[in-house]
Structures are given as structure tokens and as C-alpha cells.
GROMACS .gro file of C-alpha atoms in nm:
model
  324
    1UNK     CA    1  -2.244   3.240   6.403
    2UNK     CA    2  -2.531   3.017   6.306
    3UNK     CA    3  -2.579   2.921   5.988
    4UNK     CA    4  -2.953   2.766   5.834
    5UNK     CA    5  -2.864   2.585   5.502
    6UNK     CA    6  -3.206   2.528   5.311
    7UNK     CA    7  -3.202   2.279   5.094
    8UNK     CA    8  -3.001   1.942   5.179
    9UNK     CA    9  -2.969   1.787   4.826
   10UNK     CA   10  -2.627   1.725   4.669
   11UNK     CA   11  -2.481   2.103   4.706
   12UNK     CA   12  -2.685   2.164   5.030
   13UNK     CA   13  -2.603   1.831   5.207
   14UNK     CA   14  -2.250   1.850   5.150
   15UNK     CA   15  -2.204   2.250   5.317
   16UNK     CA   16  -2.450   2.160   5.588
   17UNK     CA   17  -2.229   1.850   5.681
   18UNK     CA   18  -1.886   2.023   5.622
   19UNK     CA   19  -1.973   2.306   5.852
   20UNK     CA   20  -2.129   2.108   6.093
   21UNK     CA   21  -1.792   1.880   6.165
   22UNK     CA   22  -1.627   2.182   6.155
   23UNK     CA   23  -1.761   2.271   6.459
   24UNK     CA   24  -2.015   2.582   6.336
   25UNK     CA   25  -2.378   2.558   6.426
   26UNK     CA   26  -2.571   2.409   6.145
   27UNK     CA   27  -2.936   2.391   6.109
   28UNK     CA   28  -3.059   2.217   5.793
   29UNK     CA   29  -3.401   2.284   5.631
   30UNK     CA   30  -3.503   1.945   5.428
   31UNK     CA   31  -3.784   1.750   5.328
   32UNK     CA   32  -3.915   1.404   5.258
   33UNK     CA   33  -3.655   1.103   5.265
   34UNK     CA   34  -3.375   1.327   5.332
   35UNK     CA   35  -3.505   1.488   5.626
   36UNK     CA   36  -3.644   1.135   5.773
   37UNK     CA   37  -3.280   0.986   5.694
   38UNK     CA   38  -3.096   1.279   5.905
   39UNK     CA   39  -3.312   1.284   6.197
   40UNK     CA   40  -3.244   0.878   6.192
   41UNK     CA   41  -2.899   0.878   6.140
   42UNK     CA   42  -2.760   1.214   6.085
   43UNK     CA   43  -2.591   1.292   5.750
   44UNK     CA   44  -2.340   1.045   5.601
   45UNK     CA   45  -2.116   1.260   5.407
   46UNK     CA   46  -1.836   1.099   5.184
   47UNK     CA   47  -1.515   1.289   5.029
   48UNK     CA   48  -1.146   1.197   4.992
   49UNK     CA   49  -1.013   1.101   5.297
   50UNK     CA   50  -1.374   1.144   5.470
   51UNK     CA   51  -1.674   0.870   5.503
   52UNK     CA   52  -1.856   0.916   5.814
   53UNK     CA   53  -2.179   0.998   5.962
   54UNK     CA   54  -2.237   1.402   6.071
   55UNK     CA   55  -2.437   1.464   6.359
   56UNK     CA   56  -2.703   1.754   6.226
   57UNK     CA   57  -2.964   1.935   6.321
   58UNK     CA   58  -3.244   1.907   6.119
   59UNK     CA   59  -3.620   2.045   6.037
   60UNK     CA   60  -3.880   2.019   5.815
   61UNK     CA   61  -3.980   2.368   5.730
   62UNK     CA   62  -3.863   2.714   5.813
   63UNK     CA   63  -4.123   2.752   6.148
   64UNK     CA   64  -4.000   2.551   6.301
   65UNK     CA   65  -3.653   2.763   6.373
   66UNK     CA   66  -3.671   3.109   6.572
   67UNK     CA   67  -3.427   3.338   6.347
   68UNK     CA   68  -3.208   3.539   6.538
   69UNK     CA   69  -3.004   3.874   6.437
   70UNK     CA   70  -2.657   3.724   6.290
   71UNK     CA   71  -2.794   3.399   6.113
   72UNK     CA   72  -2.704   3.311   5.813
   73UNK     CA   73  -2.920   3.181   5.560
   74UNK     CA   74  -2.750   2.939   5.272
   75UNK     CA   75  -3.002   2.861   4.975
   76UNK     CA   76  -2.964   2.581   4.835
   77UNK     CA   77  -3.299   2.463   4.683
   78UNK     CA   78  -3.347   2.438   4.265
   79UNK     CA   79  -3.447   2.777   4.133
   80UNK     CA   80  -3.790   2.633   4.044
   81UNK     CA   81  -3.823   2.612   4.429
   82UNK     CA   82  -3.696   2.922   4.518
   83UNK     CA   83  -3.997   3.142   4.532
   84UNK     CA   84  -4.203   2.933   4.777
   85UNK     CA   85  -3.932   2.862   5.023
   86UNK     CA   86  -3.852   3.270   5.031
   87UNK     CA   87  -4.223   3.279   5.160
   88UNK     CA   88  -4.169   3.022   5.377
   89UNK     CA   89  -3.886   3.203   5.509
   90UNK     CA   90  -4.066   3.530   5.534
   91UNK     CA   91  -4.390   3.396   5.710
   92UNK     CA   92  -4.137   3.181   5.969
   93UNK     CA   93  -3.945   3.571   6.064
   94UNK     CA   94  -3.675   3.590   5.889
   95UNK     CA   95  -3.615   3.953   5.798
   96UNK     CA   96  -3.219   4.090   5.787
   97UNK     CA   97  -3.047   3.758   5.813
   98UNK     CA   98  -2.828   3.731   5.515
   99UNK     CA   99  -2.912   3.562   5.232
  100UNK     CA  100  -2.653   3.350   5.042
  101UNK     CA  101  -2.796   3.193   4.697
  102UNK     CA  102  -2.548   2.891   4.644
  103UNK     CA  103  -2.713   2.750   4.323
  104UNK     CA  104  -2.719   2.762   3.969
  105UNK     CA  105  -2.883   3.011   3.745
  106UNK     CA  106  -2.901   3.411   3.767
  107UNK     CA  107  -3.252   3.400   3.868
  108UNK     CA  108  -3.287   3.354   4.239
  109UNK     CA  109  -3.057   3.655   4.361
  110UNK     CA  110  -3.323   3.889   4.218
  111UNK     CA  111  -3.619   3.633   4.328
  112UNK     CA  112  -3.489   3.678   4.724
  113UNK     CA  113  -3.414   4.113   4.695
  114UNK     CA  114  -3.780   4.108   4.630
  115UNK     CA  115  -3.860   3.994   4.974
  116UNK     CA  116  -3.505   4.035   5.178
  117UNK     CA  117  -3.292   4.327   5.141
  118UNK     CA  118  -2.987   4.147   5.201
  119UNK     CA  119  -2.900   3.901   4.918
  120UNK     CA  120  -2.557   3.754   4.791
  121UNK     CA  121  -2.505   3.543   4.500
  122UNK     CA  122  -2.218   3.273   4.555
  123UNK     CA  123  -2.073   3.079   4.239
  124UNK     CA  124  -2.048   2.732   4.343
  125UNK     CA  125  -1.798   2.502   4.232
  126UNK     CA  126  -1.840   2.144   4.353
  127UNK     CA  127  -1.903   1.828   4.201
  128UNK     CA  128  -2.137   1.636   4.414
  129UNK     CA  129  -2.411   1.377   4.428
  130UNK     CA  130  -2.707   1.336   4.612
  131UNK     CA  131  -2.908   1.024   4.542
  132UNK     CA  132  -2.970   0.818   4.823
  133UNK     CA  133  -3.187   1.005   5.133
  134UNK     CA  134  -2.897   1.091   5.412
  135UNK     CA  135  -2.615   1.070   5.206
  136UNK     CA  136  -2.414   1.277   5.006
  137UNK     CA  137  -2.065   1.274   4.808
  138UNK     CA  138  -1.847   1.480   4.743
  139UNK     CA  139  -1.585   1.429   4.396
  140UNK     CA  140  -1.338   1.677   4.445
  141UNK     CA  141  -0.988   1.776   4.582
  142UNK     CA  142  -0.792   1.889   4.795
  143UNK     CA  143  -1.075   2.123   4.872
  144UNK     CA  144  -1.459   2.008   4.881
  145UNK     CA  145  -1.535   2.298   4.660
  146UNK     CA  146  -1.492   2.649   4.578
  147UNK     CA  147  -1.754   2.939   4.646
  148UNK     CA  148  -1.742   3.284   4.569
  149UNK     CA  149  -1.936   3.564   4.744
  150UNK     CA  150  -2.050   3.887   4.674
  151UNK     CA  151  -2.334   4.112   4.738
  152UNK     CA  152  -2.614   4.157   4.464
  153UNK     CA  153  -2.634   4.316   4.260
  154UNK     CA  154  -2.211   4.430   4.341
  155UNK     CA  155  -1.981   4.502   4.621
  156UNK     CA  156  -1.883   4.344   4.943
  157UNK     CA  157  -2.004   4.397   5.314
  158UNK     CA  158  -1.875   4.204   5.645
  159UNK     CA  159  -2.130   3.885   5.563
  160UNK     CA  160  -1.905   3.780   5.264
  161UNK     CA  161  -1.614   3.772   5.513
  162UNK     CA  162  -1.815   3.602   5.720
  163UNK     CA  163  -1.902   3.345   5.485
  164UNK     CA  164  -1.571   3.291   5.355
  165UNK     CA  165  -1.435   3.280   5.735
  166UNK     CA  166  -1.678   2.990   5.789
  167UNK     CA  167  -1.600   2.783   5.485
  168UNK     CA  168  -1.218   2.774   5.492
  169UNK     CA  169  -1.187   2.544   5.815
  170UNK     CA  170  -1.449   2.343   5.705
  171UNK     CA  171  -1.258   2.279   5.367
  172UNK     CA  172  -1.422   2.436   5.145
  173UNK     CA  173  -1.233   2.696   4.991
  174UNK     CA  174  -1.408   3.080   5.002
  175UNK     CA  175  -1.324   3.399   4.805
  176UNK     CA  176  -1.522   3.694   4.813
  177UNK     CA  177  -1.567   3.854   4.456
  178UNK     CA  178  -1.734   4.222   4.412
  179UNK     CA  179  -1.876   4.123   4.068
  180UNK     CA  180  -1.997   3.780   4.170
  181UNK     CA  181  -2.262   3.779   3.938
  182UNK     CA  182  -2.049   3.812   3.612
  183UNK     CA  183  -1.919   3.460   3.769
  184UNK     CA  184  -2.269   3.321   3.792
  185UNK     CA  185  -2.311   3.364   3.443
  186UNK     CA  186  -2.009   3.250   3.319
  187UNK     CA  187  -2.075   2.951   3.535
  188UNK     CA  188  -2.466   2.915   3.334
  189UNK     CA  189  -2.288   2.887   3.031
  190UNK     CA  190  -2.099   2.564   3.172
  191UNK     CA  191  -2.441   2.473   3.338
  192UNK     CA  192  -2.620   2.507   2.954
  193UNK     CA  193  -2.552   2.101   2.898
  194UNK     CA  194  -2.628   1.995   3.201
  195UNK     CA  195  -2.993   1.902   3.015
  196UNK     CA  196  -2.764   1.710   2.796
  197UNK     CA  197  -2.581   1.469   3.023
  198UNK     CA  198  -2.973   1.402   3.156
  199UNK     CA  199  -3.110   1.340   2.839
  200UNK     CA  200  -2.807   1.108   2.708
  201UNK     CA  201  -2.633   1.035   3.011
  202UNK     CA  202  -2.271   1.148   3.100
  203UNK     CA  203  -2.054   0.942   2.873
  204UNK     CA  204  -2.274   0.999   2.533
  205UNK     CA  205  -2.175   1.185   2.223
  206UNK     CA  206  -2.282   1.549   2.264
  207UNK     CA  207  -2.265   1.644   1.890
  208UNK     CA  208  -2.300   1.985   1.792
  209UNK     CA  209  -2.519   2.095   2.071
  210UNK     CA  210  -2.315   2.210   2.355
  211UNK     CA  211  -2.084   2.462   2.053
  212UNK     CA  212  -2.478   2.586   1.932
  213UNK     CA  213  -2.611   2.622   2.292
  214UNK     CA  214  -2.278   2.855   2.397
  215UNK     CA  215  -2.330   3.034   2.058
  216UNK     CA  216  -2.686   3.135   2.115
  217UNK     CA  217  -2.623   3.210   2.507
  218UNK     CA  218  -2.287   3.435   2.386
  219UNK     CA  219  -2.486   3.651   2.152
  220UNK     CA  220  -2.778   3.655   2.408
  221UNK     CA  221  -2.571   3.811   2.707
  222UNK     CA  222  -2.387   4.083   2.422
  223UNK     CA  223  -2.700   4.190   2.359
  224UNK     CA  224  -2.818   4.236   2.699
  225UNK     CA  225  -2.500   4.375   2.781
  226UNK     CA  226  -2.447   4.132   3.054
  227UNK     CA  227  -2.049   4.134   3.206
  228UNK     CA  228  -2.003   3.738   3.209
  229UNK     CA  229  -1.605   3.564   3.293
  230UNK     CA  230  -1.496   3.238   3.179
  231UNK     CA  231  -1.459   2.943   3.450
  232UNK     CA  232  -1.228   2.838   3.264
  233UNK     CA  233  -1.001   3.114   3.310
  234UNK     CA  234  -1.003   3.081   3.704
  235UNK     CA  235  -0.673   3.219   3.832
  236UNK     CA  236  -0.425   2.976   3.889
  237UNK     CA  237  -0.423   2.961   4.252
  238UNK     CA  238  -0.784   2.863   4.228
  239UNK     CA  239  -0.783   2.620   3.923
  240UNK     CA  240  -0.663   2.342   4.099
  241UNK     CA  241  -0.769   2.384   4.464
  242UNK     CA  242  -1.097   2.147   4.388
  243UNK     CA  243  -1.020   1.938   4.093
  244UNK     CA  244  -1.279   1.612   4.030
  245UNK     CA  245  -1.156   1.318   4.189
  246UNK     CA  246  -1.212   0.951   4.167
  247UNK     CA  247  -1.355   0.798   4.534
  248UNK     CA  248  -1.325   0.448   4.565
  249UNK     CA  249  -1.651   0.221   4.525
  250UNK     CA  250  -1.878   0.536   4.412
  251UNK     CA  251  -1.956   0.652   4.069
  252UNK     CA  252  -2.055   0.981   3.973
  253UNK     CA  253  -2.420   1.050   3.900
  254UNK     CA  254  -2.404   1.356   3.673
  255UNK     CA  255  -2.550   1.727   3.635
  256UNK     CA  256  -2.749   1.838   3.884
  257UNK     CA  257  -3.049   1.768   3.636
  258UNK     CA  258  -2.984   1.439   3.598
  259UNK     CA  259  -2.995   1.389   3.939
  260UNK     CA  260  -3.306   1.532   3.951
  261UNK     CA  261  -3.418   1.273   3.750
  262UNK     CA  262  -3.290   0.966   3.905
  263UNK     CA  263  -3.415   1.078   4.248
  264UNK     CA  264  -3.749   1.098   4.042
  265UNK     CA  265  -3.792   1.431   4.181
  266UNK     CA  266  -4.059   1.548   3.946
  267UNK     CA  267  -3.900   1.870   3.824
  268UNK     CA  268  -3.565   1.994   3.668
  269UNK     CA  269  -3.394   2.351   3.665
  270UNK     CA  270  -3.353   2.336   3.307
  271UNK     CA  271  -3.594   2.633   3.234
  272UNK     CA  272  -3.405   2.859   3.496
  273UNK     CA  273  -3.070   2.741   3.267
  274UNK     CA  274  -3.122   2.701   2.939
  275UNK     CA  275  -3.430   2.908   2.980
  276UNK     CA  276  -3.259   3.210   3.108
  277UNK     CA  277  -3.051   3.219   2.717
  278UNK     CA  278  -3.444   3.172   2.611
  279UNK     CA  279  -3.577   3.423   2.807
  280UNK     CA  280  -3.295   3.688   2.737
  281UNK     CA  281  -3.285   3.605   2.351
  282UNK     CA  282  -3.681   3.709   2.328
  283UNK     CA  283  -3.624   4.021   2.548
  284UNK     CA  284  -3.369   4.123   2.303
  285UNK     CA  285  -3.434   4.024   1.980
  286UNK     CA  286  -3.177   3.716   1.972
  287UNK     CA  287  -3.300   3.342   1.832
  288UNK     CA  288  -3.183   3.097   2.089
  289UNK     CA  289  -3.371   2.785   1.929
  290UNK     CA  290  -3.165   2.523   2.067
  291UNK     CA  291  -3.208   2.615   2.413
  292UNK     CA  292  -3.535   2.647   2.359
  293UNK     CA  293  -3.526   2.319   2.219
  294UNK     CA  294  -3.337   2.162   2.543
  295UNK     CA  295  -3.617   2.300   2.762
  296UNK     CA  296  -3.841   2.137   2.564
  297UNK     CA  297  -3.661   1.834   2.649
  298UNK     CA  298  -3.630   1.850   3.015
  299UNK     CA  299  -4.024   1.900   3.008
  300UNK     CA  300  -4.066   1.620   2.838
  301UNK     CA  301  -3.850   1.408   3.076
  302UNK     CA  302  -4.003   1.514   3.420
  303UNK     CA  303  -4.338   1.449   3.189
  304UNK     CA  304  -4.250   1.074   3.062
  305UNK     CA  305  -4.096   0.982   3.381
  306UNK     CA  306  -3.784   0.937   3.189
  307UNK     CA  307  -3.425   0.903   3.329
  308UNK     CA  308  -3.047   1.001   3.187
  309UNK     CA  309  -2.984   0.765   2.861
  310UNK     CA  310  -3.357   0.753   2.751
  311UNK     CA  311  -3.268   0.992   2.510
  312UNK     CA  312  -3.030   0.947   2.234
  313UNK     CA  313  -2.806   1.241   2.040
  314UNK     CA  314  -3.046   1.168   1.716
  315UNK     CA  315  -3.362   1.237   1.949
  316UNK     CA  316  -3.223   1.547   2.042
  317UNK     CA  317  -3.116   1.640   1.698
  318UNK     CA  318  -3.442   1.584   1.593
  319UNK     CA  319  -3.641   1.875   1.862
  320UNK     CA  320  -3.403   2.097   1.740
  321UNK     CA  321  -3.495   2.002   1.353
  322UNK     CA  322  -3.447   2.237   1.122
  323UNK     CA  323  -3.410   2.549   1.324
  324UNK     CA  324  -3.038   2.567   1.272
   0.00000   0.00000   0.00000
């Protein structure tokens, strides 16, 4: 079995490196400085009891791969880059290979299903960091992460079992989940706070904003009839598998949104996290002023080249204004 990891950021980099060092044939698709660094020196992977350069086959575009029957493709880019990545895969000859969406948010699977017949959702719990090209950090122990996989929109097939069979020997805990999108909606509720971390920094006081955003989101999901699972209520045998742990000499850089700003990536995923709540609210007549305000904050930070900690709680509350 060969696994294509499309997008070597924090999650994609950790997953590709762990799979490769466990003996799975892996091809990574990367770009820019990450591509250059991995080609030159391999992928440096650091986690509990792990600090090494992993040799990794890497290409800059899907057209450099001759796709085979039996390949598995893991989509690890941010949602704002998903449409272009799918088009590039189709143009490169990918067709019936199963696609696994290891991304925050809940829009990627639907986007993929327009172009590819075998789409799987994956709920990812992996506290990982990517700031420096060629180097990824995983702050979890004893497992490097927990991954729940299932068919989109529901069910399971043999490819989900193949996914788990590949991940478990690599130090990641894999599980099948026939209602994986309920799990991903639960994760979405957690990810609504990513913009707060990105705006104010990881240690800042968040005030009433988390509760306000979550209240809007719960009302929206209820109005839309969307089932979700509380990630805080993970079954006990999974809850302790990948606990956040320190790495000597390393600091966590905050949420994936914060990391995008720190790298100067030029985009942020807020429109596909808080923006999904806003979209559903507009469809179902539920006001979502706080989540909409956080979308504006994210867009303004990208336009202005701002970094985590450049805004305060007072700034964010002023953006919310008198809407709550």
C-alpha cells in the first residue's frame, strides 16, 4: 500500500513522517520552502522519545506522481486550498483512489465528493506545530495523535480498516467511526476558538467570546438538524491516548490559525470554521453576529500582516460591538 500525503504542514508533516519511519511507502506533496527543505535534508520530526530526520519522497505537484490502484490519498491542506488541490489531483490522473480528509472544518468532504467517488472524513486530534521549513513537532503522548475515520456522509468500508492498519504501527491511534461527521462537527465547535488564539496569543484571557460563539453554533446546529459529538466526552480508552505533553526546548505556537499567521502564509481558515456557523445561520435564519465578527477579524489580520498577540480582548469585543 502506498499513501500520498497532500500538504506537509503540521498535521500532514507529522503523519507523513510517522508513516514513513514505520515502513509505509509514502509520497508527500509540498510546496515552497517546505518542499526545498525536505528534498535537501529529509523531514525533521520531533515528538516524545523522537527527534530525527526522516527520509521522505516528496514532490511539488500531483502531476509528478503516477497514481496506482490501491493508493490512499490523505488531504492535509487547509480548506481554503482544497478546491485547487482537488482540481490538480483530477488533472494528474487520480480517479478511484480513496481520499481521506484530515482537515479542520466540515466542508472538505463535500467538496471532494463532487470530483471523486470515494471520500472519507477523518477527525484529527494531534497537537502539532509547523513554523520552520522541514521541521514539525508533535506535542502528544503516549500516542502521537487520535484519528477517527469513516465514509462520507456515513458508513465504513475496507479502506477505513486499511487506514487504521497503517496508522496504528506508526504510533498513532486509529479508529473507525460510521458517523464520523458527527465527530467532526464536535471538533468544529472546539476550533471556533482558533481565531481567538490567533488574534490574542495562546495565553490571553478570552472573556465571554468562547461561550458566545459556542451558543450561536449550538443554535445553528440544532436548527439545521445536524448531529454532533462532544469531543470532551471521548470514550475513556481514547481520551488519554494522546494527551498534550511538553517537548524539551520547544514551545507550542498555538492553533493552526495562529501558525498560519506566524508563517506569513497569506491566508487563514476562519471562513471555514466560524464561517461555517455563519453560513448555516444564514441558511436557517439563526443570527450569528459573534462568529461573523471573528471572520472579519481573521480577514483583517491577514490583510494587515498581523501576528498572534497583536490584538486584545478589547479589540475583539469592539468588533463584536452591540450585536450581542
